[in-house]
Short mmCIF file of C-alpha atoms and ligand atoms in Angstrom, two decimals:
data_model
loop_
_atom_site.label_atom_id
_atom_site.label_comp_id
_atom_site.label_asym_id
_atom_site.label_seq_id
_atom_site.Cartn_x
_atom_site.Cartn_y
_atom_site.Cartn_z
CA MET A 20 124.90 57.53 115.42
CA GLU A 21 124.11 55.78 118.58
CA GLY A 22 120.80 55.14 120.61
CA HIS A 23 117.40 53.88 119.51
CA MET A 24 114.52 55.50 117.92
CA ARG A 25 112.17 57.53 120.08
CA ARG A 26 109.00 59.51 119.93
CA ILE A 27 110.06 63.09 120.25
CA ALA A 28 107.65 66.11 121.01
CA VAL A 29 108.95 69.49 119.79
CA VAL A 30 107.04 72.39 121.59
CA GLY A 31 107.34 75.54 119.30
CA LEU A 32 107.83 75.00 115.64
CA GLY A 33 109.66 78.32 114.71
CA TYR A 34 113.08 79.08 113.35
CA VAL A 35 114.55 76.60 115.95
CA GLY A 36 111.97 74.15 116.46
CA LEU A 37 110.97 73.33 112.86
CA PRO A 38 114.54 72.72 111.62
CA LEU A 39 115.16 70.63 114.84
CA ALA A 40 111.88 68.49 114.30
CA LEU A 41 112.87 67.75 110.82
CA ALA A 42 116.37 66.79 111.81
CA PHE A 43 115.07 64.23 114.36
CA SER A 44 112.55 62.96 111.84
CA LYS A 45 115.19 62.42 109.24
CA GLN A 46 117.14 60.20 111.46
CA GLY A 47 113.98 57.80 111.97
CA HIS A 48 112.52 59.21 115.13
CA GLU A 49 108.94 59.91 115.07
CA VAL A 50 108.29 63.59 115.90
CA ILE A 51 105.21 65.33 117.12
CA GLY A 52 105.44 69.01 116.68
CA ILE A 53 103.33 71.20 118.84
CA ASP A 54 102.64 74.78 118.24
CA LEU A 55 99.70 76.98 118.98
CA ASP A 56 99.89 79.03 115.66
CA ASP A 57 97.10 77.73 113.53
CA GLN A 58 98.45 79.11 110.25
CA LYS A 59 101.76 77.42 110.79
CA LEU A 60 100.16 74.14 111.48
CA GLN A 61 97.93 74.40 108.57
CA MET A 62 100.88 75.09 106.33
CA LEU A 63 102.79 72.15 107.60
CA LYS A 64 99.68 69.83 107.01
CA GLU A 65 99.73 71.16 103.50
CA GLY A 66 103.50 70.02 103.26
CA ARG A 67 104.54 73.63 102.92
CA SER A 68 107.38 75.34 104.76
CA TYR A 69 107.30 78.87 106.34
CA ILE A 70 110.99 78.97 106.92
CA ARG A 71 113.20 79.98 103.93
CA ASP A 72 115.95 77.45 104.64
CA ILE A 73 113.68 74.63 104.64
CA PRO A 74 112.18 73.54 101.33
CA ASP A 75 108.41 72.41 100.93
CA GLU A 76 109.61 69.05 99.91
CA GLN A 77 111.43 68.46 103.22
CA VAL A 78 108.26 69.10 105.12
CA LYS A 79 106.12 67.15 102.62
CA GLU A 80 108.42 64.08 102.78
CA SER A 81 108.50 63.89 106.49
CA MET A 82 104.63 64.23 106.69
CA GLU A 83 104.03 61.67 103.98
CA LYS A 84 106.26 59.20 105.74
CA GLN A 85 104.42 59.88 108.92
CA GLU A 86 107.59 60.57 110.67
CA PHE A 87 106.49 64.09 111.49
CA SER A 88 103.04 65.45 112.49
CA ALA A 89 102.00 68.91 113.66
CA THR A 90 99.39 69.66 116.11
CA ARG A 91 98.14 72.01 118.76
CA ASP A 92 96.96 69.07 120.71
CA ILE A 93 98.96 69.22 123.92
CA ARG A 94 97.60 65.90 125.16
CA ARG A 95 99.84 64.31 122.55
CA LEU A 96 102.75 65.29 125.04
CA ARG A 97 101.96 62.23 126.89
CA GLU A 98 103.06 59.99 124.01
CA ALA A 99 106.48 61.19 123.75
CA ASP A 100 109.80 59.76 125.17
CA VAL A 101 111.51 63.08 124.74
CA ILE A 102 110.06 66.77 124.89
CA ILE A 103 112.05 69.56 123.53
CA ILE A 104 111.00 73.04 124.20
CA CYS A 105 111.67 75.76 121.68
CA VAL A 106 109.36 78.60 122.56
CA PRO A 107 110.33 82.32 122.36
CA THR A 108 112.06 84.05 125.26
CA PRO A 109 111.74 87.79 124.40
CA LEU A 110 112.08 90.77 126.73
CA ASN A 111 109.22 92.62 128.33
CA LEU A 112 108.64 96.42 128.03
CA ASP A 113 110.98 96.85 130.83
CA GLU A 114 113.81 95.04 128.82
CA GLU A 115 113.65 92.14 131.39
CA PRO A 116 113.23 88.39 130.76
CA ASP A 117 109.63 87.58 129.56
CA LEU A 118 109.23 83.75 130.25
CA THR A 119 105.44 83.80 129.69
CA TYR A 120 105.73 81.40 126.57
CA LEU A 121 108.05 79.12 128.52
CA MET A 122 105.84 79.17 131.63
CA GLN A 123 102.83 78.11 129.51
CA ALA A 124 104.75 75.50 127.70
CA ALA A 125 106.11 74.24 130.85
CA ALA A 126 102.52 74.18 132.59
CA ASN A 127 101.28 72.10 129.64
CA ILE A 128 104.11 69.71 129.90
CA ARG A 129 103.60 69.24 133.70
CA ASP A 130 99.90 68.44 133.08
CA HIS A 131 100.91 65.66 130.73
CA LEU A 132 103.96 64.28 132.19
CA ARG A 133 104.74 60.62 132.79
CA ARG A 134 107.43 58.57 134.29
CA GLY A 135 110.59 58.09 132.06
CA GLN A 136 110.22 61.24 129.91
CA ILE A 137 113.29 63.42 129.11
CA ILE A 138 112.60 67.16 128.89
CA VAL A 139 115.16 69.35 127.17
CA LEU A 140 114.87 73.26 127.09
CA GLU A 141 116.44 74.67 123.95
CA SER A 142 115.20 78.46 124.25
CA SER A 143 117.88 80.76 125.02
CA THR A 144 117.70 82.05 128.62
CA TYR A 145 119.47 83.16 131.87
CA PRO A 146 121.56 80.75 133.71
CA GLY A 147 119.41 79.03 136.41
CA THR A 148 116.13 78.87 134.39
CA THR A 149 116.24 75.12 134.00
CA ARG A 150 117.00 74.46 137.54
CA GLU A 151 115.13 77.11 139.42
CA VAL A 152 112.12 77.81 137.00
CA LEU A 153 111.56 74.50 135.11
CA LYS A 154 112.55 71.86 137.64
CA PRO A 155 110.00 72.96 140.35
CA MET A 156 107.18 73.46 137.87
CA LEU A 157 107.72 69.96 136.46
CA GLU A 158 108.02 68.52 139.86
CA GLN A 159 104.50 69.94 140.70
CA SER A 160 103.41 66.77 138.96
CA GLY A 161 104.84 64.71 141.69
CA LEU A 162 107.41 63.17 139.55
CA ILE A 163 111.04 63.69 140.63
CA VAL A 164 113.85 65.07 138.23
CA GLY A 165 116.60 62.78 138.00
CA LYS A 166 114.60 59.70 139.25
CA ASP A 167 111.32 59.66 137.63
CA ILE A 168 111.81 62.21 134.80
CA PHE A 169 115.07 63.61 133.15
CA LEU A 170 115.61 67.40 132.61
CA GLY A 171 118.43 69.08 130.68
CA TYR A 172 119.38 72.28 128.65
CA SER A 173 120.92 72.32 125.10
CA PRO A 174 121.52 75.75 123.66
CA GLU A 175 120.38 76.17 120.06
CA ARG A 176 123.04 77.38 117.63
CA VAL A 177 121.10 77.39 114.30
CA ASP A 178 122.03 80.04 111.97
CA PRO A 179 119.19 80.86 109.71
CA GLY A 180 120.31 81.89 106.16
CA ASN A 181 123.81 80.15 106.56
CA ARG A 182 123.96 77.08 104.52
CA SER A 183 127.65 76.32 105.14
CA TYR A 184 126.36 74.81 108.44
CA PRO A 185 123.54 72.31 108.27
CA LEU A 186 122.00 71.69 111.94
CA GLU A 187 123.61 68.22 112.25
CA VAL A 188 127.12 69.42 111.84
CA ILE A 189 127.08 72.23 114.26
CA PRO A 190 128.47 70.83 117.52
CA LYS A 191 125.55 70.52 120.29
CA VAL A 192 126.18 71.48 123.80
CA VAL A 193 124.14 69.26 126.26
CA SER A 194 123.72 69.23 130.01
CA GLY A 195 121.53 67.84 132.66
CA VAL A 196 120.29 68.74 136.09
CA THR A 197 121.80 65.63 137.45
CA ASP A 198 124.28 63.23 135.80
CA ARG A 199 121.52 60.81 134.84
CA CYS A 200 119.61 63.47 133.29
CA ALA A 201 122.64 64.56 131.29
CA SER A 202 123.59 60.95 130.12
CA ALA A 203 119.91 60.76 128.91
CA VAL A 204 120.02 64.02 126.98
CA GLU A 205 123.30 63.16 125.47
CA ASP A 206 122.05 59.86 124.22
CA VAL A 207 119.05 61.43 122.42
CA TYR A 208 121.17 64.11 120.71
CA ARG A 209 123.99 61.83 119.64
CA THR A 210 121.39 60.31 117.30
CA VAL A 211 121.22 63.46 115.30
CA PHE A 212 124.39 65.59 115.97
CA GLN A 213 127.71 64.67 114.85
CA THR A 214 129.52 66.23 117.76
CA VAL A 215 127.84 66.57 121.12
CA VAL A 216 129.65 68.53 123.80
CA ARG A 217 128.57 67.55 127.27
CA ILE A 218 129.20 69.96 130.02
CA SER A 219 128.67 69.80 133.88
CA SER A 220 125.48 71.77 134.42
CA THR A 221 122.35 73.27 133.05
CA ASP A 222 123.63 76.78 134.40
CA ALA A 223 126.88 76.35 132.58
CA ALA A 224 125.05 75.45 129.31
CA GLU A 225 122.63 78.28 129.63
CA MET A 226 125.63 80.69 130.08
CA THR A 227 127.33 79.26 127.00
CA LYS A 228 124.63 80.58 124.84
CA LEU A 229 124.71 83.90 126.48
CA LEU A 230 128.53 84.00 126.27
CA GLU A 231 128.33 83.34 122.55
CA ASN A 232 125.75 85.98 121.91
CA THR A 233 127.20 88.46 124.25
CA TYR A 234 130.52 88.16 122.49
CA ARG A 235 128.82 88.84 119.24
CA PHE A 236 126.96 91.70 120.71
CA VAL A 237 129.82 93.27 122.25
CA ASN A 238 132.09 92.98 119.16
CA ILE A 239 129.50 94.35 116.75
CA SER A 240 128.96 97.30 119.02
CA PHE A 241 132.70 97.71 119.26
CA ILE A 242 133.20 97.74 115.67
CA ASN A 243 130.52 100.22 115.11
CA GLU A 244 132.19 102.56 117.65
CA MET A 245 135.56 101.93 115.89
CA ALA A 246 133.71 102.90 112.40
CA ARG A 247 132.42 106.10 113.93
CA LEU A 248 135.92 106.83 115.42
CA CYS A 249 137.64 106.21 112.06
CA THR A 250 135.09 108.50 110.17
CA GLY A 251 136.03 111.25 112.57
CA MET A 252 139.75 110.69 111.99
CA GLY A 253 139.28 110.44 108.08
CA ILE A 254 140.47 106.69 108.17
CA ASP A 255 138.54 104.11 106.23
CA ILE A 256 137.45 101.37 108.70
CA TRP A 257 136.89 98.75 105.94
CA GLU A 258 140.51 99.06 104.82
CA VAL A 259 141.67 98.92 108.37
CA ILE A 260 139.59 95.55 108.96
CA GLU A 261 141.01 94.03 105.98
CA ALA A 262 144.55 94.86 107.04
CA ALA A 263 144.05 93.55 110.61
CA ARG A 264 142.60 90.37 109.23
CA SER A 265 145.81 89.62 107.63
CA LYS A 266 147.03 88.78 111.20
CA PRO A 267 146.70 84.91 111.34
CA PHE A 268 145.97 84.91 115.11
CA GLY A 269 144.41 86.94 117.76
CA PHE A 270 142.03 88.85 115.48
CA SER A 271 138.42 87.97 114.52
CA ALA A 272 136.82 90.25 112.03
CA PHE A 273 133.43 91.96 112.76
CA TYR A 274 132.02 94.60 110.23
CA PRO A 275 130.20 97.78 110.59
CA SER A 276 126.50 97.70 110.35
CA PRO A 277 123.39 99.72 111.20
CA GLY A 278 123.29 97.66 114.35
CA ALA A 279 122.76 94.09 115.78
CA GLY A 280 119.25 92.84 115.27
CA GLY A 281 117.30 89.55 115.48
CA HIS A 282 115.73 87.65 118.26
CA CYS A 283 119.00 86.73 119.86
CA ILE A 284 122.13 89.08 119.74
CA PRO A 285 120.38 92.26 121.08
CA VAL A 286 118.07 90.27 123.40
CA ASP A 287 120.27 87.56 125.16
CA PRO A 288 122.88 89.90 126.71
CA LEU A 289 119.95 91.61 128.43
CA TYR A 290 119.00 88.22 129.97
CA LEU A 291 122.45 88.11 131.29
CA GLN A 292 122.58 91.66 132.43
CA TRP A 293 119.06 91.05 134.51
CA ARG A 294 120.54 87.94 136.03
CA SER A 295 123.88 89.36 137.06
CA LYS A 296 121.99 92.18 138.64
CA GLN A 297 120.44 89.74 141.02
CA PHE A 298 123.86 88.72 142.12
CA GLY A 299 124.70 92.36 142.59
CA ILE A 300 127.10 92.28 139.68
CA SER A 301 126.93 94.93 136.91
CA SER A 302 128.07 94.49 133.46
CA SER A 303 129.55 97.58 131.88
CA PHE A 304 130.30 95.78 128.45
CA ILE A 305 126.64 95.00 127.96
CA ALA A 306 125.45 98.38 129.10
CA VAL A 307 127.74 100.02 126.79
CA SER A 308 127.16 97.74 123.77
CA ARG A 309 123.46 98.33 124.10
CA GLU A 310 123.90 101.98 124.20
CA ILE A 311 126.10 102.03 120.96
CA ASN A 312 123.71 99.61 119.28
CA HIS A 313 120.71 101.93 119.98
CA SER A 314 122.45 104.95 118.81
CA MET A 315 123.42 103.60 115.39
CA PRO A 316 120.24 104.75 113.51
CA VAL A 317 120.64 108.19 115.08
CA TYR A 318 124.13 108.36 114.12
CA ILE A 319 123.33 107.37 110.31
CA ILE A 320 120.34 109.63 110.09
CA GLN A 321 122.61 112.67 111.28
CA GLN A 322 125.27 111.81 108.77
CA ILE A 323 122.56 111.95 105.93
CA LYS A 324 121.35 115.35 107.18
CA ASP A 325 124.86 116.78 107.30
CA ALA A 326 125.40 115.45 103.75
CA LEU A 327 122.30 117.11 102.66
CA SER A 328 123.00 120.14 104.60
CA LEU A 329 119.44 119.95 106.19
CA GLY A 330 118.55 120.45 109.75
CA ALA A 331 115.33 118.35 109.22
CA LEU A 332 114.30 115.69 106.73
CA SER A 333 110.70 117.01 106.25
CA GLY A 334 109.72 115.91 102.73
CA VAL A 335 112.98 114.25 101.72
CA LYS A 336 112.23 110.98 100.00
CA ILE A 337 114.36 108.14 101.31
CA LEU A 338 114.56 104.60 100.28
CA ILE A 339 115.72 102.02 102.75
CA VAL A 340 117.38 98.95 100.98
CA GLY A 341 116.99 95.86 103.17
CA VAL A 342 114.74 95.63 106.32
CA THR A 343 115.70 92.18 107.62
CA PHE A 344 118.22 91.99 110.65
CA LYS A 345 120.78 90.28 108.39
CA PRO A 346 121.37 89.31 104.68
CA ASN A 347 119.56 86.67 102.75
CA ILE A 348 116.83 85.97 105.30
CA ASP A 349 113.27 87.21 105.76
CA ASP A 350 113.35 87.81 109.67
CA ILE A 351 112.82 91.47 110.67
CA ARG A 352 112.71 91.15 114.31
CA GLU A 353 114.65 93.79 116.16
CA SER A 354 115.95 95.12 112.85
CA SER A 355 117.66 98.31 112.93
CA SER A 356 116.28 99.20 109.49
CA ILE A 357 112.68 99.39 111.12
CA GLU A 358 114.14 101.67 113.89
CA MET A 359 115.57 103.91 111.14
CA ILE A 360 112.30 103.99 109.20
CA LYS A 361 110.46 105.07 112.39
CA ARG A 362 112.83 107.80 113.19
CA LEU A 363 112.99 109.10 109.54
CA GLN A 364 109.19 109.06 109.61
CA GLN A 365 109.25 110.98 112.84
CA GLU A 366 111.54 113.62 111.22
CA GLY A 367 108.94 113.96 108.41
CA ALA A 368 110.89 112.12 105.65
CA ILE A 369 108.86 110.14 102.88
CA VAL A 370 110.28 106.63 103.48
CA SER A 371 109.87 103.76 101.28
CA TYR A 372 111.68 100.36 101.49
CA TYR A 373 112.86 97.66 99.01
CA ASP A 374 113.57 94.25 100.25
CA PRO A 375 113.28 91.13 98.02
CA TYR A 376 112.50 88.93 101.17
CA VAL A 377 109.86 91.08 102.84
CA HIS A 378 106.69 92.18 101.23
CA GLU A 379 105.16 94.20 104.02
CA ILE A 380 106.09 95.77 107.32
CA THR A 381 104.48 97.56 110.10
CA VAL A 382 106.17 100.76 111.41
CA GLN A 383 104.26 102.40 114.37
CA GLY A 384 100.86 100.75 113.61
CA GLN A 385 101.19 101.66 109.95
CA LYS A 386 101.45 99.09 107.20
CA LEU A 387 104.14 99.62 104.61
CA THR A 388 104.57 97.62 101.37
CA GLY A 389 107.97 97.28 99.85
CA VAL A 390 108.71 98.91 96.32
CA ARG A 391 109.33 96.69 93.60
CA MET A 392 112.73 97.06 91.84
CA ASN A 393 114.87 95.12 89.43
CA GLU A 394 111.96 93.95 87.25
CA ASP A 395 112.36 96.73 84.82
CA GLU A 396 115.87 98.07 83.94
CA SER A 397 114.40 101.22 82.91
CA SER A 398 112.33 102.03 85.93
CA ARG A 399 113.06 105.34 87.60
CA TYR A 400 113.85 105.53 91.26
CA ASP A 401 112.65 108.91 92.52
CA TYR A 402 114.39 109.36 95.80
CA ASP A 403 116.56 111.94 97.47
CA CYS A 404 118.75 109.30 99.41
CA ALA A 405 119.03 105.62 99.38
CA ILE A 406 120.18 103.71 102.69
CA ILE A 407 121.80 100.32 101.79
CA ALA A 408 120.86 98.85 105.33
CA VAL A 409 121.28 95.12 104.36
CA ASN A 410 123.60 93.51 101.73
CA HIS A 411 121.25 90.64 100.36
CA ASP A 412 122.67 89.03 97.30
CA GLY A 413 121.44 90.36 94.11
CA LEU A 414 120.44 93.89 95.17
CA PRO A 415 120.00 96.37 92.13
CA LEU A 416 122.96 98.43 93.50
CA LYS A 417 124.11 99.70 90.09
CA GLN A 418 120.52 101.04 89.31
CA ILE A 419 120.49 102.75 92.68
CA MET A 420 123.98 104.31 92.18
CA ASP A 421 122.92 105.73 88.80
CA GLN A 422 119.57 107.09 89.85
CA VAL A 423 119.69 108.24 93.45
CA PRO A 424 121.83 111.31 94.09
CA LEU A 425 123.01 110.37 97.68
CA VAL A 426 123.46 106.66 98.87
CA TYR A 427 124.36 105.81 102.37
CA ASP A 428 126.19 102.52 102.43
CA THR A 429 126.19 100.78 105.88
CA ARG A 430 127.79 97.44 104.62
CA ASN A 431 130.45 98.36 102.13
CA ALA A 432 128.03 96.86 99.56
CA LEU A 433 129.10 99.24 96.83
CA LYS A 434 132.66 98.13 96.80
CA GLY A 435 133.80 98.07 93.10
CA ILE A 436 130.35 99.73 91.77
CA SER A 437 130.60 103.09 90.28
CA GLY A 438 127.76 105.44 89.35
CA ALA A 439 126.61 109.05 89.70
CA ALA A 440 125.68 109.00 93.20
CA LYS A 441 127.55 110.74 96.15
CA VAL A 442 128.23 107.89 98.51
CA ILE A 443 128.68 108.05 102.41
CA ARG A 444 130.01 104.70 103.83
CA LEU A 445 129.61 103.82 107.42
CA GLY A 446 133.11 104.01 108.76
CA GLY A 447 134.47 105.65 105.67
CA GLY A 448 134.59 109.09 104.34
CA VAL A 449 132.12 110.93 102.10
CA GLN A 450 133.12 110.59 98.60
CA ASP A 451 131.96 110.79 95.04
CA SER A 452 131.56 107.43 93.66
CA GLU A 453 132.67 108.04 89.93
CA GLU A 454 136.07 108.92 91.49
CA ASP A 455 136.26 105.71 93.55
CA SER A 456 133.86 103.54 95.61
CA SER A 457 136.21 100.58 95.83
CA LEU A 458 138.48 101.68 98.64
N1 NAD B 507 115.95 82.22 115.58
C1 NAD B 507 117.16 81.91 115.83
O1 NAD B 507 118.05 81.86 114.88
C2 NAD B 507 117.70 81.31 117.11
C3 NAD B 507 118.88 80.74 117.29
C4 NAD B 507 119.26 80.31 118.57
C5 NAD B 507 118.38 80.27 119.59
N2 NAD B 507 117.02 80.82 119.56
C6 NAD B 507 116.16 80.79 120.69
O2 NAD B 507 115.32 79.73 120.42
C7 NAD B 507 114.08 80.03 120.94
C8 NAD B 507 112.94 80.03 119.94
O3 NAD B 507 113.34 81.03 118.97
P1 NAD B 507 112.53 80.95 117.50
O4 NAD B 507 113.31 81.98 116.66
O5 NAD B 507 112.49 79.61 116.95
O6 NAD B 507 111.14 81.57 117.78
P2 NAD B 507 109.74 81.62 116.82
O7 NAD B 507 109.00 82.90 117.18
O8 NAD B 507 110.25 81.50 115.49
O9 NAD B 507 109.15 80.22 117.19
C9 NAD B 507 108.60 80.00 118.39
C10 NAD B 507 107.43 79.14 118.26
O10 NAD B 507 106.79 78.72 119.34
C11 NAD B 507 105.31 78.64 119.32
N3 NAD B 507 104.82 78.86 120.75
C12 NAD B 507 104.76 79.77 121.74
N4 NAD B 507 104.34 79.33 122.76
C13 NAD B 507 103.91 78.05 122.64
C14 NAD B 507 103.56 77.20 123.52
N5 NAD B 507 103.21 77.32 124.86
N6 NAD B 507 103.28 75.90 122.95
C15 NAD B 507 103.65 75.60 121.73
N7 NAD B 507 104.35 76.45 120.89
C16 NAD B 507 104.37 77.67 121.22
C17 NAD B 507 105.10 79.97 118.49
O11 NAD B 507 103.88 79.92 117.96
C18 NAD B 507 106.25 79.93 117.53
O12 NAD B 507 105.81 79.12 116.31
C19 NAD B 507 114.25 81.48 121.71
O13 NAD B 507 114.65 81.29 122.89
C20 NAD B 507 115.37 81.93 120.78
O14 NAD B 507 116.05 82.93 121.55
C21 NAD B 507 116.82 81.27 118.31
#
């Protein structure tokens, strides 16, 4: 580790900002966390974490050692040597970049800037944001980027729920608007990250994040198309993927699912699509991937109707198992389960959900509380169909297989589990599980 200790302000203490703030404080930097969400701030002050991967003790320890403080007082930005921006970058209703949070954070920073500060954007965004949006905004202060203040971009790669890769071991791409800016950013990040990858421009660093996430979006959609194609041809995609994986080079396995969700994968490619349109360039891959992704809930519901030989689902009792966008996390943003629940309700189905990580959700303005399972082996599950949407660890799959007559398995979660249910597997054929669910 190189460099000296600094005072670091992290603006936005969410899935990205909180782990980053704690990583910097762990290395001895003093960290001022700034957020506008009073509930989060209160929890942090009480030494409690609202992010599953971060234990309360970690927050408590940093707070007690006074290496980390959390506040909504933006005047404290002036105290910082380094300001790292981790605010949301969602889409607006037209599915275009919504930079409202970023603009607000940038305006606050501008109003409290002082000479010598280093500002780094970590939020995912389209190439050009740091240079064309952030730089002019900060320079309204009269301070010049590259001379008086230093500005860079470093994409965030944290993978919530993935314990194999602690933040510090994930290589960190860094960049600056000028060479001096890039060097300043690099010095700061070298104090925390084992590997720092410096690249030539903030545009290239912004694009790096979009390339990574568009790669995932395209491949997730591609494998879902292959799954549908295999089902149509009576071939099991899961078996095919396992066989293809035996090739030691040139193939990376992606698996079928009800669709890509989360704040990043279905969102970031649309930032890129929007930006490329400004250059008069179209991206067919992104457009097709988006189309396939959106169609997955519809496809799954149609397969259920076919299996039940029903034209409509009015009064059919359906249990959705898992409402998060991926396993073993509690994040439901852009989750395809929520979309499935909405569509099933519109069709008149009576929908319940089970998710050990999520107590309550809101669908079309209505609150829905998750059902409890597992606690009582003898509890009866009175459903016509269950959809395994997310394969969290420890799901009561055997109980579901024994008690629900039709189970739609989108994740091959039932591999090796037998029961009375008829099973439809996304990318497989319809089969009776007593015969074989382990293909
Ligand atoms: N979640 C991920 O796994 C992940 C991974 C890589 C990149 N990203 C990107 O990182 C960025 C942040 O994502 P996130 O998942 O941490 O979001 P989040 O919603 O979990 O957290 C953002 C936080 O910023 C706060 N905030 C909003 N406006 C603010 C302002 N003006 N000043 C101070 N705080 C403000 C919010 O209250 C919230 O606590 C996004 O651009 C996202 O695309 C996320």
